[in-house]
């Protein structure tokens, strides 16, 4: 699954983390800039289900992650579904979570609702 979220205003991101459940195998987030460049800013190449409740946090408290209006964060998740059934929310999910400033409201982006501020 790939979810692309565009930034609607410039911010400074200070932390980023991924969230999957038991069938997750890989999680990554790429920063796609308006100039066409791309940087992998978060990656877990071998997901451990223990991290569902103990997320692996990437810190950017040095101020180095500053997406601008129009930049995109592209989140990719993969699973190895051995359950015998279709994986659906809330049994499985693909969520990138971050803290950023200055924001007076959360920014939410998902495959069904688009971007909400």
PDB file of C-alpha atoms in Angstrom:
ATOM      1  CA  UNK A   1       0.000   0.000   0.000  1.00  0.00           C
ATOM      2  CA  UNK A   2       1.222   3.490  -0.798  1.00  0.00           C
ATOM      3  CA  UNK A   3      -0.350   6.653   0.615  1.00  0.00           C
ATOM      4  CA  UNK A   4       0.839  10.059  -0.612  1.00  0.00           C
ATOM      5  CA  UNK A   5       0.106  13.138   1.494  1.00  0.00           C
ATOM      6  CA  UNK A   6       0.819  16.672   0.318  1.00  0.00           C
ATOM      7  CA  UNK A   7       1.851  19.365   2.764  1.00  0.00           C
ATOM      8  CA  UNK A   8      -0.490  22.350   2.647  1.00  0.00           C
ATOM      9  CA  UNK A   9       1.863  24.635   4.577  1.00  0.00           C
ATOM     10  CA  UNK A  10       5.535  24.709   5.556  1.00  0.00           C
ATOM     11  CA  UNK A  11       6.367  23.042   8.883  1.00  0.00           C
ATOM     12  CA  UNK A  12       9.269  21.589  10.833  1.00  0.00           C
ATOM     13  CA  UNK A  13       8.874  17.878  11.603  1.00  0.00           C
ATOM     14  CA  UNK A  14      10.503  16.809  14.874  1.00  0.00           C
ATOM     15  CA  UNK A  15       9.543  13.100  15.066  1.00  0.00           C
ATOM     16  CA  UNK A  16       8.261  10.433  12.707  1.00  0.00           C
ATOM     17  CA  UNK A  17       7.123   6.879  13.437  1.00  0.00           C
ATOM     18  CA  UNK A  18       5.370   4.007  11.685  1.00  0.00           C
ATOM     19  CA  UNK A  19       2.549   1.763  12.839  1.00  0.00           C
ATOM     20  CA  UNK A  20       1.600  -1.700  11.575  1.00  0.00           C
ATOM     21  CA  UNK A  21       0.245  -4.794  13.326  1.00  0.00           C
ATOM     22  CA  UNK A  22       1.004  -8.530  13.230  1.00  0.00           C
ATOM     23  CA  UNK A  23       1.242  -9.096   9.475  1.00  0.00           C
ATOM     24  CA  UNK A  24       3.436  -6.104   8.636  1.00  0.00           C
ATOM     25  CA  UNK A  25       6.803  -6.802   7.024  1.00  0.00           C
ATOM     26  CA  UNK A  26       8.131  -3.403   5.903  1.00  0.00           C
ATOM     27  CA  UNK A  27       7.380   0.291   6.480  1.00  0.00           C
ATOM     28  CA  UNK A  28       8.920   3.378   4.888  1.00  0.00           C
ATOM     29  CA  UNK A  29       8.297   7.079   4.279  1.00  0.00           C
ATOM     30  CA  UNK A  30       9.874   9.096   1.449  1.00  0.00           C
ATOM     31  CA  UNK A  31      10.005  12.901   1.259  1.00  0.00           C
ATOM     32  CA  UNK A  32       9.231  13.969  -2.323  1.00  0.00           C
ATOM     33  CA  UNK A  33      10.198  17.585  -2.863  1.00  0.00           C
ATOM     34  CA  UNK A  34       8.713  19.973  -5.418  1.00  0.00           C
ATOM     35  CA  UNK A  35      12.112  20.101  -7.173  1.00  0.00           C
ATOM     36  CA  UNK A  36      11.798  16.372  -8.008  1.00  0.00           C
ATOM     37  CA  UNK A  37      14.299  15.106  -5.450  1.00  0.00           C
ATOM     38  CA  UNK A  38      13.406  12.250  -3.120  1.00  0.00           C
ATOM     39  CA  UNK A  39      14.808  11.230   0.270  1.00  0.00           C
ATOM     40  CA  UNK A  40      13.945   8.193   2.394  1.00  0.00           C
ATOM     41  CA  UNK A  41      13.263   9.728   5.810  1.00  0.00           C
ATOM     42  CA  UNK A  42      12.000   6.667   7.714  1.00  0.00           C
ATOM     43  CA  UNK A  43      12.435   2.951   7.147  1.00  0.00           C
ATOM     44  CA  UNK A  44      11.893  -0.303   8.944  1.00  0.00           C
ATOM     45  CA  UNK A  45      13.025  -2.988   6.509  1.00  0.00           C
ATOM     46  CA  UNK A  46      12.014  -5.887   8.770  1.00  0.00           C
ATOM     47  CA  UNK A  47       8.925  -5.053  10.842  1.00  0.00           C
ATOM     48  CA  UNK A  48       8.667  -6.615  14.306  1.00  0.00           C
ATOM     49  CA  UNK A  49       5.073  -6.965  15.627  1.00  0.00           C
ATOM     50  CA  UNK A  50       6.360  -5.953  19.087  1.00  0.00           C
ATOM     51  CA  UNK A  51       6.746  -2.429  17.682  1.00  0.00           C
ATOM     52  CA  UNK A  52       2.954  -2.109  17.320  1.00  0.00           C
ATOM     53  CA  UNK A  53       2.896  -0.780  20.892  1.00  0.00           C
ATOM     54  CA  UNK A  54       6.530   0.366  21.081  1.00  0.00           C
ATOM     55  CA  UNK A  55       7.001   2.415  17.899  1.00  0.00           C
ATOM     56  CA  UNK A  56      10.447   3.028  16.492  1.00  0.00           C
ATOM     57  CA  UNK A  57      10.744   6.823  16.545  1.00  0.00           C
ATOM     58  CA  UNK A  58      12.991   8.765  14.173  1.00  0.00           C
ATOM     59  CA  UNK A  59      13.962  12.098  15.683  1.00  0.00           C
ATOM     60  CA  UNK A  60      14.490  15.265  13.658  1.00  0.00           C
ATOM     61  CA  UNK A  61      14.791  17.576  16.663  1.00  0.00           C
ATOM     62  CA  UNK A  62      17.732  19.292  14.956  1.00  0.00           C
ATOM     63  CA  UNK A  63      15.239  21.001  12.608  1.00  0.00           C
ATOM     64  CA  UNK A  64      16.536  19.212   9.503  1.00  0.00           C
ATOM     65  CA  UNK A  65      13.150  17.977   8.201  1.00  0.00           C
ATOM     66  CA  UNK A  66      11.229  20.966   6.826  1.00  0.00           C
ATOM     67  CA  UNK A  67       8.674  20.034   4.157  1.00  0.00           C
ATOM     68  CA  UNK A  68       7.334  22.984   2.200  1.00  0.00           C
ATOM     69  CA  UNK A  69       3.893  23.607   0.748  1.00  0.00           C
ATOM     70  CA  UNK A  70       3.427  21.110  -2.101  1.00  0.00           C
ATOM     71  CA  UNK A  71       5.997  18.585  -0.874  1.00  0.00           C
ATOM     72  CA  UNK A  72       4.716  15.031  -0.391  1.00  0.00           C
ATOM     73  CA  UNK A  73       5.355  12.359   2.232  1.00  0.00           C
ATOM     74  CA  UNK A  74       4.861   8.969   0.563  1.00  0.00           C
ATOM     75  CA  UNK A  75       4.216   6.126   3.033  1.00  0.00           C
ATOM     76  CA  UNK A  76       4.646   2.526   1.868  1.00  0.00           C
ATOM     77  CA  UNK A  77       3.601  -0.590   3.813  1.00  0.00           C
ATOM     78  CA  UNK A  78       3.897  -4.276   2.965  1.00  0.00           C
ATOM     79  CA  UNK A  79       2.365  -7.306   4.663  1.00  0.00           C
ATOM     80  CA  UNK A  80       2.689 -11.084   4.624  1.00  0.00           C
ATOM     81  CA  UNK A  81      -0.926 -12.124   5.095  1.00  0.00           C
ATOM     82  CA  UNK A  82      -1.007 -15.698   6.358  1.00  0.00           C
ATOM     83  CA  UNK A  83      -4.334 -15.243   8.135  1.00  0.00           C
ATOM     84  CA  UNK A  84      -6.501 -16.828   5.429  1.00  0.00           C
ATOM     85  CA  UNK A  85      -8.719 -13.715   5.399  1.00  0.00           C
ATOM     86  CA  UNK A  86      -8.570 -10.209   3.937  1.00  0.00           C
ATOM     87  CA  UNK A  87      -6.738  -7.855   6.280  1.00  0.00           C
ATOM     88  CA  UNK A  88      -8.908  -4.904   7.250  1.00  0.00           C
ATOM     89  CA  UNK A  89      -8.879  -2.088   9.775  1.00  0.00           C
ATOM     90  CA  UNK A  90      -8.631  -2.357  12.767  1.00  0.00           C
ATOM     91  CA  UNK A  91      -6.905  -5.772  12.664  1.00  0.00           C
ATOM     92  CA  UNK A  92      -4.212  -4.290  10.403  1.00  0.00           C
ATOM     93  CA  UNK A  93      -3.275  -0.780   9.327  1.00  0.00           C
ATOM     94  CA  UNK A  94      -0.580   1.405   7.805  1.00  0.00           C
ATOM     95  CA  UNK A  95      -0.076   4.670   9.706  1.00  0.00           C
ATOM     96  CA  UNK A  96       2.709   7.257   9.687  1.00  0.00           C
ATOM     97  CA  UNK A  97       2.602   9.530  12.732  1.00  0.00           C
ATOM     98  CA  UNK A  98       4.662  12.641  13.303  1.00  0.00           C
ATOM     99  CA  UNK A  99       4.994  15.732  15.422  1.00  0.00           C
ATOM    100  CA  UNK A 100       5.486  19.054  13.665  1.00  0.00           C
ATOM    101  CA  UNK A 101       5.272  22.776  14.326  1.00  0.00           C
ATOM    102  CA  UNK A 102       3.887  25.387  13.983  1.00  0.00           C
ATOM    103  CA  UNK A 103       0.435  23.804  13.830  1.00  0.00           C
ATOM    104  CA  UNK A 104      -2.678  24.738  15.738  1.00  0.00           C
ATOM    105  CA  UNK A 105      -4.642  21.725  14.408  1.00  0.00           C
ATOM    106  CA  UNK A 106      -3.588  18.211  13.371  1.00  0.00           C
ATOM    107  CA  UNK A 107      -3.080  17.433   9.696  1.00  0.00           C
ATOM    108  CA  UNK A 108      -4.718  14.154   8.687  1.00  0.00           C
ATOM    109  CA  UNK A 109      -4.349  12.404   5.362  1.00  0.00           C
ATOM    110  CA  UNK A 110      -5.785   9.005   4.464  1.00  0.00           C
ATOM    111  CA  UNK A 111      -6.811   6.926   1.472  1.00  0.00           C
ATOM    112  CA  UNK A 112     -10.519   7.548   2.004  1.00  0.00           C
ATOM    113  CA  UNK A 113     -10.892  11.106   3.234  1.00  0.00           C
ATOM    114  CA  UNK A 114      -8.021  13.041   1.676  1.00  0.00           C
ATOM    115  CA  UNK A 115      -6.338  15.812   3.623  1.00  0.00           C
ATOM    116  CA  UNK A 116      -8.147  17.396   6.559  1.00  0.00           C
ATOM    117  CA  UNK A 117      -6.856  20.294   8.615  1.00  0.00           C
TER     118      UNK A 117
END
